Amino acid sequence: MALTDDQMERYSRHIILKEVGAKGQKKLLDAKVLVIGAGGLGSPAAMYLAAAGVGTIGIADADEVDLSNLQRQIIHGTADLGKAKVKSAKETINAMNPDVTVHTYRQFVTSENILELIQDYDFIIDGTDNFPAKFLINDACVMAKKPFSHAGIIRFKGQLMTYVPGEGPCYRCIFKNPPPKDAVPTCKQAGVIGAMGGVIGSLQAMEAIKYILGVGKLLTGYLLTYDAIEQEFHKVKLPSHTENCAVCGDHPTITELIDYEQEVCTDGLK
Amino acid sequence: MQIIVAGNKKEVQDGLKLTELFVQEEVETPEYVTVSINEEFVPSERVKDTVLQEGDNVEFLYFMGGGSNGTDR
Ligand SMILES: [Zn+2]
């Protein structure tokens, strides 16, 4: 279908880019991105995807909006306190851009539901805050051959990497197994500067958009780290020898999804 | 000797051990930090005995959570 006059106007700053054009904008409108976690990372990621005209956005989160979320989770407002995060996120996106169809999943991701959740999407954004979820998303995306963006934020630091099947290491290539409960600090314990979610979550949206457009270099094979105190980005080249990885290697030992029993780093509800 | 740590050149003593670098760089919870030297991961069982060489390119990769909880486990 051709772009409408309104769409030509709304996306004019995209369409004028030679890397996008009307053709690229149509790709975005036809694309489906799932955002897991409507929090510090998922808020800006989902909002930039929505503004960009990504036609279908899924939002998965089981939580409700809590007062302590609002310092960084900009898709929610004060009037949304107590509301399901997925509902609040959907309302924000609907108000931003009527071109976007929002699917909401008011659930935590588990080994039982994740493969079904991700199967209809072209790209997945990991906006979760805890390691069981991060390993689950990684393993599910490796098994289902889905590209995804991993990210983490804490204090004044953030990082992200992109996994594309067959094009570089996965999260488990680097981190092997989740750390034991409380072994590494969580956001709730250690704090996080609110704008960090904006920096890193926007970069996740950028990765998704570039993947959909087929433009430029993705963070496959690299971990991009950001230190706000030093005001420095650093791109860490990851090892390319990952044939021993337990999930994406040549002889995977993890062939079923695992629900790690671990802590939740909630934003204050539990 | 000179090595590179997280992209920055550092002058360190010859024969510096990786574990000594953890202390110098104030690496938090090093047992949960993945180390790569010259773009190869250092297996966790070898961290203790790893001695750095002139020109080594060392990266520390940290666990980082953040975002919103997507699972209740
Ligand atoms: Zn892997």
mmCIF file of C-alpha atoms and ligand atoms in Angstrom:
data_model
loop_
_atom_site.group_PDB
_atom_site.id
_atom_site.type_symbol
_atom_site.label_atom_id
_atom_site.label_comp_id
_atom_site.label_asym_id
_atom_site.label_seq_id
_atom_site.Cartn_x
_atom_site.Cartn_y
_atom_site.Cartn_z
ATOM 1 C CA MET A 1 0.000 0.000 0.000
ATOM 2 C CA ALA A 2 1.252 3.493 -0.821
ATOM 3 C CA LEU A 3 1.922 6.020 1.914
ATOM 4 C CA THR A 4 -0.928 8.448 2.580
ATOM 5 C CA ASP A 5 -0.432 12.210 2.396
ATOM 6 C CA ASP A 6 -0.429 12.363 6.181
ATOM 7 C CA GLN A 7 2.220 9.660 6.319
ATOM 8 C CA MET A 8 4.354 11.434 3.712
ATOM 9 C CA GLU A 9 4.208 14.496 5.954
ATOM 10 C CA ARG A 10 4.617 12.711 9.296
ATOM 11 C CA TYR A 11 7.649 10.745 8.131
ATOM 12 C CA SER A 12 9.065 13.419 5.823
ATOM 13 C CA ARG A 13 12.339 13.664 7.774
ATOM 14 C CA HIS A 14 12.776 9.915 7.307
ATOM 15 C CA ILE A 15 11.730 9.835 3.698
ATOM 16 C CA ILE A 16 14.226 12.536 2.741
ATOM 17 C CA LEU A 17 17.070 10.331 3.995
ATOM 18 C CA LYS A 18 18.576 8.328 1.157
ATOM 19 C CA GLU A 19 18.967 5.343 3.523
ATOM 20 C CA VAL A 20 15.231 5.366 4.251
ATOM 21 C CA GLY A 21 13.050 6.866 1.535
ATOM 22 C CA ALA A 22 9.416 5.901 1.025
ATOM 23 C CA LYS A 23 10.552 2.309 0.581
ATOM 24 C CA GLY A 24 12.285 2.220 3.949
ATOM 25 C CA GLN A 25 9.379 3.914 5.655
ATOM 26 C CA LYS A 26 7.106 1.205 4.291
ATOM 27 C CA LYS A 27 9.466 -1.400 5.713
ATOM 28 C CA LEU A 28 9.116 0.260 9.112
ATOM 29 C CA LEU A 29 5.319 0.360 8.820
ATOM 30 C CA ASP A 30 5.307 -3.341 7.952
ATOM 31 C CA ALA A 31 7.721 -4.273 10.753
ATOM 32 C CA LYS A 32 6.873 -5.904 14.077
ATOM 33 C CA VAL A 33 8.995 -5.277 17.149
ATOM 34 C CA LEU A 34 8.444 -6.782 20.597
ATOM 35 C CA VAL A 35 9.579 -4.787 23.622
ATOM 36 C CA ILE A 36 9.958 -6.941 26.725
ATOM 37 C CA GLY A 37 9.777 -4.752 29.814
ATOM 38 C CA ALA A 38 8.034 -1.361 29.687
ATOM 39 C CA GLY A 39 10.506 0.274 32.054
ATOM 40 C CA GLY A 40 13.601 2.452 31.917
ATOM 41 C CA LEU A 41 14.858 0.930 28.650
ATOM 42 C CA GLY A 42 11.557 -0.156 27.124
ATOM 43 C CA SER A 43 9.940 3.289 27.521
ATOM 44 C CA PRO A 44 12.207 5.285 25.196
ATOM 45 C CA ALA A 45 12.728 2.286 22.920
ATOM 46 C CA ALA A 46 8.992 1.789 22.394
ATOM 47 C CA MET A 47 8.351 5.522 22.035
ATOM 48 C CA TYR A 48 11.002 6.049 19.358
ATOM 49 C CA LEU A 49 9.822 2.952 17.508
ATOM 50 C CA ALA A 50 6.261 4.272 17.674
ATOM 51 C CA ALA A 51 7.237 7.745 16.491
ATOM 52 C CA ALA A 52 9.256 6.164 13.680
ATOM 53 C CA GLY A 53 6.151 4.385 12.457
ATOM 54 C CA VAL A 54 7.079 0.802 13.279
ATOM 55 C CA GLY A 55 3.672 -0.595 12.406
ATOM 56 C CA THR A 56 3.302 -3.257 15.055
ATOM 57 C CA ILE A 57 4.751 -2.971 18.538
ATOM 58 C CA GLY A 58 4.272 -5.626 21.191
ATOM 59 C CA ILE A 59 4.755 -4.722 24.841
ATOM 60 C CA ALA A 60 5.226 -7.418 27.477
ATOM 61 C CA ASP A 61 5.261 -6.541 31.168
ATOM 62 C CA ALA A 62 3.286 -7.855 34.128
ATOM 63 C CA ASP A 63 3.819 -4.924 36.472
ATOM 64 C CA GLU A 64 1.852 -1.869 37.403
ATOM 65 C CA VAL A 65 3.186 1.670 37.326
ATOM 66 C CA ASP A 66 4.775 2.612 40.638
ATOM 67 C CA LEU A 67 5.785 6.068 41.847
ATOM 68 C CA SER A 68 9.463 5.054 41.923
ATOM 69 C CA ASN A 69 9.277 4.199 38.192
ATOM 70 C CA LEU A 70 8.541 7.704 37.019
ATOM 71 C CA GLN A 71 12.075 9.079 37.440
ATOM 72 C CA ARG A 72 13.049 7.188 34.268
ATOM 73 C CA GLN A 73 10.128 5.253 32.753
ATOM 74 C CA ILE A 74 8.924 8.084 30.570
ATOM 75 C CA ILE A 75 6.189 6.186 28.743
ATOM 76 C CA HIS A 76 4.192 6.394 32.010
ATOM 77 C CA GLY A 77 2.953 9.490 33.791
ATOM 78 C CA THR A 78 1.723 10.433 37.234
ATOM 79 C CA ALA A 79 -1.880 9.783 36.166
ATOM 80 C CA ASP A 80 -0.904 6.183 35.340
ATOM 81 C CA LEU A 81 0.059 5.186 38.894
ATOM 82 C CA GLY A 82 -1.365 1.765 39.691
ATOM 83 C CA LYS A 83 -2.241 1.103 36.061
ATOM 84 C CA ALA A 84 -0.847 -1.925 34.215
ATOM 85 C CA LYS A 85 2.360 -0.808 32.519
ATOM 86 C CA VAL A 86 1.270 -2.388 29.241
ATOM 87 C CA LYS A 87 -1.978 -0.395 29.307
ATOM 88 C CA SER A 88 -0.217 2.845 30.144
ATOM 89 C CA ALA A 89 2.376 2.199 27.405
ATOM 90 C CA LYS A 90 -0.305 1.411 24.839
ATOM 91 C CA GLU A 91 -2.170 4.626 25.653
ATOM 92 C CA THR A 92 0.995 6.684 25.235
ATOM 93 C CA ILE A 93 1.814 5.060 21.890
ATOM 94 C CA ASN A 94 -1.757 5.403 20.622
ATOM 95 C CA ALA A 95 -1.656 9.098 21.458
ATOM 96 C CA MET A 96 1.681 9.464 19.657
ATOM 97 C CA ASN A 97 0.959 7.699 16.405
ATOM 98 C CA PRO A 98 -2.276 6.158 15.063
ATOM 99 C CA ASP A 99 -0.255 4.195 12.474
ATOM 100 C CA VAL A 100 0.984 1.832 15.184
ATOM 101 C CA THR A 101 -0.889 -1.276 16.250
ATOM 102 C CA VAL A 102 0.011 -2.119 19.836
ATOM 103 C CA HIS A 103 -0.283 -5.633 21.202
ATOM 104 C CA THR A 104 -0.049 -5.930 24.966
ATOM 105 C CA TYR A 105 0.997 -8.960 26.960
ATOM 106 C CA ARG A 106 0.448 -8.477 30.645
ATOM 107 C CA GLN A 107 2.730 -11.273 31.700
ATOM 108 C CA PHE A 108 6.250 -12.020 32.762
ATOM 109 C CA VAL A 109 8.244 -13.957 30.214
ATOM 110 C CA THR A 110 8.783 -17.597 31.135
ATOM 111 C CA SER A 111 10.075 -20.709 29.410
ATOM 112 C CA GLU A 112 6.413 -21.567 28.808
ATOM 113 C CA ASN A 113 5.331 -18.442 26.970
ATOM 114 C CA ILE A 114 8.373 -16.785 25.443
ATOM 115 C CA LEU A 115 8.658 -18.748 22.190
ATOM 116 C CA GLU A 116 5.028 -18.067 21.386
ATOM 117 C CA LEU A 117 5.459 -14.393 22.331
ATOM 118 C CA ILE A 118 8.418 -13.773 20.045
ATOM 119 C CA GLN A 119 7.393 -15.895 17.076
ATOM 120 C CA ASP A 120 5.428 -13.209 15.203
ATOM 121 C CA TYR A 121 8.018 -10.462 15.681
ATOM 122 C CA ASP A 122 10.914 -9.424 13.447
ATOM 123 C CA PHE A 123 13.067 -7.993 16.224
ATOM 124 C CA ILE A 124 13.003 -8.195 20.018
ATOM 125 C CA ILE A 125 14.135 -5.580 22.507
ATOM 126 C CA ASP A 126 15.278 -6.816 25.897
ATOM 127 C CA GLY A 127 14.281 -4.062 28.271
ATOM 128 C CA THR A 128 14.236 -6.291 31.342
ATOM 129 C CA ASP A 129 16.189 -5.638 34.479
ATOM 130 C CA ASN A 130 17.033 -9.088 35.749
ATOM 131 C CA PHE A 131 19.357 -11.860 34.679
ATOM 132 C CA PRO A 132 16.896 -14.780 34.529
ATOM 133 C CA ALA A 133 14.857 -12.789 31.996
ATOM 134 C CA LYS A 134 17.945 -11.742 30.067
ATOM 135 C CA PHE A 135 19.215 -15.308 29.729
ATOM 136 C CA LEU A 136 15.723 -16.547 28.867
ATOM 137 C CA ILE A 137 15.308 -13.932 26.114
ATOM 138 C CA ASN A 138 18.775 -14.727 24.761
ATOM 139 C CA ASP A 139 18.241 -18.470 24.686
ATOM 140 C CA ALA A 140 14.755 -18.177 23.181
ATOM 141 C CA CYS A 141 15.987 -15.802 20.465
ATOM 142 C CA VAL A 142 18.929 -18.095 19.659
ATOM 143 C CA MET A 143 16.627 -21.129 19.462
ATOM 144 C CA ALA A 144 13.948 -19.328 17.430
ATOM 145 C CA LYS A 145 16.594 -17.569 15.281
ATOM 146 C CA LYS A 146 15.312 -14.099 16.165
ATOM 147 C CA PRO A 147 17.470 -10.987 16.273
ATOM 148 C CA PHE A 148 17.387 -9.016 19.507
ATOM 149 C CA SER A 149 18.968 -6.123 21.335
ATOM 150 C CA HIS A 150 20.339 -6.765 24.806
ATOM 151 C CA ALA A 151 20.923 -3.871 27.171
ATOM 152 C CA GLY A 152 21.673 -3.188 30.803
ATOM 153 C CA ILE A 153 21.871 -0.026 32.875
ATOM 154 C CA ILE A 154 23.071 0.678 36.385
ATOM 155 C CA ARG A 155 24.208 3.795 38.246
ATOM 156 C CA PHE A 156 25.885 5.991 35.597
ATOM 157 C CA LYS A 157 26.658 3.135 33.225
ATOM 158 C CA GLY A 158 24.923 1.344 30.434
ATOM 159 C CA GLN A 159 25.690 -1.168 27.710
ATOM 160 C CA LEU A 160 24.083 -2.897 24.776
ATOM 161 C CA MET A 161 24.762 -5.472 22.087
ATOM 162 C CA THR A 162 22.798 -6.916 19.208
ATOM 163 C CA TYR A 163 22.388 -10.563 18.398
ATOM 164 C CA VAL A 164 21.603 -11.542 14.835
ATOM 165 C CA PRO A 165 21.412 -15.292 14.162
ATOM 166 C CA GLY A 166 24.597 -16.535 12.527
ATOM 167 C CA GLU A 167 26.309 -13.150 12.731
ATOM 168 C CA GLY A 168 28.165 -13.070 15.995
ATOM 169 C CA PRO A 169 28.123 -13.964 19.645
ATOM 170 C CA CYS A 170 25.058 -14.161 21.866
ATOM 171 C CA TYR A 171 24.687 -12.881 25.434
ATOM 172 C CA ARG A 172 25.535 -16.315 26.824
ATOM 173 C CA CYS A 173 28.766 -16.418 24.814
ATOM 174 C CA ILE A 174 29.957 -13.622 27.099
ATOM 175 C CA PHE A 175 28.259 -14.279 30.399
ATOM 176 C CA LYS A 176 27.800 -18.087 30.484
ATOM 177 C CA ASN A 177 25.346 -18.223 33.421
ATOM 178 C CA PRO A 178 23.350 -15.797 35.565
ATOM 179 C CA PRO A 179 25.188 -14.566 38.657
ATOM 180 C CA PRO A 180 23.889 -15.842 42.004
ATOM 181 C CA LYS A 181 21.209 -13.797 43.711
ATOM 182 C CA ASP A 182 22.568 -10.501 45.070
ATOM 183 C CA ALA A 183 26.057 -11.208 43.733
ATOM 184 C CA VAL A 184 25.965 -8.174 41.483
ATOM 185 C CA PRO A 185 24.090 -5.014 42.364
ATOM 186 C CA THR A 186 20.675 -4.343 40.857
ATOM 187 C CA CYS A 187 19.143 -0.986 39.966
ATOM 188 C CA LYS A 188 16.976 -1.008 43.036
ATOM 189 C CA GLN A 189 19.942 -1.588 45.323
ATOM 190 C CA ALA A 190 22.437 0.565 43.436
ATOM 191 C CA GLY A 191 20.299 3.184 41.702
ATOM 192 C CA VAL A 192 20.390 4.392 38.131
ATOM 193 C CA ILE A 193 20.407 7.849 36.626
ATOM 194 C CA GLY A 194 17.082 8.273 34.826
ATOM 195 C CA ALA A 195 18.446 9.588 31.538
ATOM 196 C CA MET A 196 20.566 6.423 31.205
ATOM 197 C CA GLY A 197 17.436 4.562 30.094
ATOM 198 C CA GLY A 198 16.946 7.292 27.502
ATOM 199 C CA VAL A 199 20.477 6.931 26.140
ATOM 200 C CA ILE A 200 20.595 3.161 26.010
ATOM 201 C CA GLY A 201 16.906 2.497 25.231
ATOM 202 C CA SER A 202 17.106 4.944 22.303
ATOM 203 C CA LEU A 203 20.177 3.099 21.030
ATOM 204 C CA GLN A 204 18.178 -0.133 21.198
ATOM 205 C CA ALA A 205 15.453 1.487 19.087
ATOM 206 C CA MET A 206 18.174 2.631 16.684
ATOM 207 C CA GLU A 207 19.446 -0.945 16.347
ATOM 208 C CA ALA A 208 15.916 -2.220 15.631
ATOM 209 C CA ILE A 209 15.303 0.505 13.042
ATOM 210 C CA LYS A 210 18.631 -0.124 11.302
ATOM 211 C CA TYR A 211 17.972 -3.855 11.289
ATOM 212 C CA ILE A 212 14.549 -3.320 9.703
ATOM 213 C CA LEU A 213 15.952 -0.901 7.125
ATOM 214 C CA GLY A 214 19.025 -3.043 6.473
ATOM 215 C CA VAL A 215 21.207 0.012 6.910
ATOM 216 C CA GLY A 216 24.682 0.424 8.394
ATOM 217 C CA LYS A 217 26.534 -1.614 10.982
ATOM 218 C CA LEU A 218 24.786 -3.214 13.915
ATOM 219 C CA LEU A 219 26.307 -3.974 17.310
ATOM 220 C CA THR A 220 26.765 -7.607 16.353
ATOM 221 C CA GLY A 221 30.089 -8.837 17.688
ATOM 222 C CA TYR A 222 30.437 -5.710 19.812
ATOM 223 C CA LEU A 223 29.334 -4.578 23.237
ATOM 224 C CA LEU A 224 28.891 -0.817 23.330
ATOM 225 C CA THR A 225 29.427 0.556 26.821
ATOM 226 C CA TYR A 226 28.604 4.037 28.050
ATOM 227 C CA ASP A 227 29.990 5.755 31.120
ATOM 228 C CA ALA A 228 28.115 8.970 31.892
ATOM 229 C CA ILE A 229 30.578 10.080 34.578
ATOM 230 C CA GLU A 230 33.485 9.995 32.137
ATOM 231 C CA GLN A 231 31.076 10.895 29.322
ATOM 232 C CA GLU A 232 32.608 8.140 27.217
ATOM 233 C CA PHE A 233 31.362 5.485 24.865
ATOM 234 C CA HIS A 234 33.543 2.426 24.297
ATOM 235 C CA LYS A 235 32.946 -0.261 21.716
ATOM 236 C CA VAL A 236 34.308 -3.583 22.942
ATOM 237 C CA LYS A 237 35.064 -6.031 20.160
ATOM 238 C CA LEU A 238 33.837 -9.427 21.285
ATOM 239 C CA PRO A 239 35.706 -12.653 20.601
ATOM 240 C CA SER A 240 34.613 -14.312 17.396
ATOM 241 C CA HIS A 241 35.475 -17.824 18.604
ATOM 242 C CA THR A 242 32.250 -18.786 20.279
ATOM 243 C CA GLU A 243 31.824 -22.302 18.992
ATOM 244 C CA ASN A 244 31.816 -23.579 22.585
ATOM 245 C CA CYS A 245 28.813 -21.502 23.667
ATOM 246 C CA ALA A 246 26.267 -23.646 25.509
ATOM 247 C CA VAL A 247 23.377 -22.314 23.450
ATOM 248 C CA CYS A 248 24.620 -20.876 20.130
ATOM 249 C CA GLY A 249 27.790 -22.980 19.775
ATOM 250 C CA ASP A 250 28.478 -25.919 17.514
ATOM 251 C CA HIS A 251 27.339 -28.477 20.074
ATOM 252 C CA PRO A 252 24.786 -26.763 22.299
ATOM 253 C CA THR A 253 24.199 -28.288 25.715
ATOM 254 C CA ILE A 254 21.241 -26.015 26.403
ATOM 255 C CA THR A 255 18.440 -27.208 24.173
ATOM 256 C CA GLU A 256 15.519 -26.335 26.418
ATOM 257 C CA LEU A 257 14.638 -23.017 27.978
ATOM 258 C CA ILE A 258 15.516 -22.483 31.620
ATOM 259 C CA ASP A 259 13.590 -20.504 34.244
ATOM 260 C CA TYR A 260 16.365 -19.536 36.612
ATOM 261 C CA GLU A 261 15.187 -19.230 40.187
ATOM 262 C CA GLN A 262 16.370 -15.846 41.213
ATOM 263 C CA GLU A 263 15.741 -12.473 42.649
ATOM 264 C CA VAL A 264 13.499 -9.912 41.056
ATOM 265 C CA CYS A 265 14.834 -6.412 40.787
ATOM 266 C CA THR A 266 11.461 -4.793 40.825
ATOM 267 C CA ASP A 267 10.984 -1.123 40.970
ATOM 268 C CA GLY A 268 9.402 -1.272 44.356
ATOM 269 C CA LEU A 269 6.169 -3.226 44.015
ATOM 270 C CA LYS A 270 7.121 -6.625 45.310
ATOM 271 C CA MET B 1 55.245 -2.340 30.104
ATOM 272 C CA GLN B 2 52.285 -0.891 28.317
ATOM 273 C CA ILE B 3 48.889 -2.563 28.062
ATOM 274 C CA ILE B 4 45.465 -1.379 26.942
ATOM 275 C CA VAL B 5 42.624 -1.515 29.443
ATOM 276 C CA ALA B 6 39.113 -0.751 28.201
ATOM 277 C CA GLY B 7 40.571 1.126 25.256
ATOM 278 C CA ASN B 8 43.031 3.221 27.287
ATOM 279 C CA LYS B 9 46.803 2.793 27.281
ATOM 280 C CA LYS B 10 48.185 2.046 30.735
ATOM 281 C CA GLU B 11 51.733 1.785 32.015
ATOM 282 C CA VAL B 12 51.903 -1.180 34.406
ATOM 283 C CA GLN B 13 54.654 -3.185 36.031
ATOM 284 C CA ASP B 14 56.162 -6.038 34.024
ATOM 285 C CA GLY B 15 54.600 -9.412 34.733
ATOM 286 C CA LEU B 16 51.431 -7.934 36.212
ATOM 287 C CA LYS B 17 48.896 -10.608 37.032
ATOM 288 C CA LEU B 18 45.298 -10.254 35.862
ATOM 289 C CA THR B 19 44.180 -10.488 39.488
ATOM 290 C CA GLU B 20 46.487 -7.575 40.339
ATOM 291 C CA LEU B 21 44.955 -5.572 37.514
ATOM 292 C CA PHE B 22 41.509 -6.209 39.054
ATOM 293 C CA VAL B 23 42.745 -4.453 42.197
ATOM 294 C CA GLN B 24 44.413 -1.575 40.324
ATOM 295 C CA GLU B 25 41.314 -0.991 38.223
ATOM 296 C CA GLU B 26 38.993 -1.383 41.225
ATOM 297 C CA VAL B 27 36.964 -4.049 39.436
ATOM 298 C CA GLU B 28 33.844 -4.819 41.467
ATOM 299 C CA THR B 29 33.003 -8.499 42.055
ATOM 300 C CA PRO B 30 35.726 -9.758 39.674
ATOM 301 C CA GLU B 31 34.431 -13.316 40.008
ATOM 302 C CA TYR B 32 31.408 -12.235 37.965
ATOM 303 C CA VAL B 33 33.311 -10.187 35.419
ATOM 304 C CA THR B 34 34.126 -11.702 32.038
ATOM 305 C CA VAL B 35 37.607 -10.786 30.834
ATOM 306 C CA SER B 36 38.814 -10.740 27.283
ATOM 307 C CA ILE B 37 42.467 -10.360 26.355
ATOM 308 C CA ASN B 38 43.271 -9.644 22.718
ATOM 309 C CA GLU B 39 39.697 -10.512 21.805
ATOM 310 C CA GLU B 40 39.733 -13.934 23.449
ATOM 311 C CA PHE B 41 37.755 -14.718 26.591
ATOM 312 C CA VAL B 42 39.824 -15.801 29.574
ATOM 313 C CA PRO B 43 38.203 -18.989 30.921
ATOM 314 C CA SER B 44 37.236 -18.413 34.559
ATOM 315 C CA GLU B 45 39.503 -21.224 35.773
ATOM 316 C CA ARG B 46 42.483 -19.513 34.139
ATOM 317 C CA VAL B 47 41.942 -16.031 35.549
ATOM 318 C CA LYS B 48 44.002 -16.750 38.666
ATOM 319 C CA ASP B 49 47.127 -17.763 36.718
ATOM 320 C CA THR B 50 46.943 -15.265 33.907
ATOM 321 C CA VAL B 51 49.982 -13.010 33.608
ATOM 322 C CA LEU B 52 49.705 -10.001 31.333
ATOM 323 C CA GLN B 53 52.097 -9.383 28.463
ATOM 324 C CA GLU B 54 53.321 -6.194 26.849
ATOM 325 C CA GLY B 55 50.685 -4.780 24.495
ATOM 326 C CA ASP B 56 47.790 -6.909 25.815
ATOM 327 C CA ASN B 57 44.360 -5.476 25.098
ATOM 328 C CA VAL B 58 42.251 -6.166 28.176
ATOM 329 C CA GLU B 59 38.486 -5.680 28.391
ATOM 330 C CA PHE B 60 36.245 -6.184 31.402
ATOM 331 C CA LEU B 61 32.673 -7.176 30.631
ATOM 332 C CA TYR B 62 30.225 -6.573 33.445
ATOM 333 C CA PHE B 63 26.819 -7.991 34.235
ATOM 334 C CA MET B 64 24.305 -5.197 33.986
ATOM 335 C CA GLY B 65 20.608 -5.437 34.761
ATOM 336 C CA GLY B 66 18.320 -2.448 34.535
ATOM 337 C CA GLY B 67 15.070 -1.771 32.749
ATOM 338 C CA SER B 68 11.864 -3.340 33.951
ATOM 339 C CA ASN B 69 11.319 -6.799 35.331
ATOM 340 C CA GLY B 70 10.094 -9.125 32.663
ATOM 341 C CA THR B 71 9.998 -12.279 34.731
ATOM 342 C CA ASP B 72 8.899 -13.036 38.257
ATOM 343 C CA ARG B 73 11.549 -15.669 38.912
HETATM 344 ZN ZN ZN C 1 26.366 -17.885 22.348
#
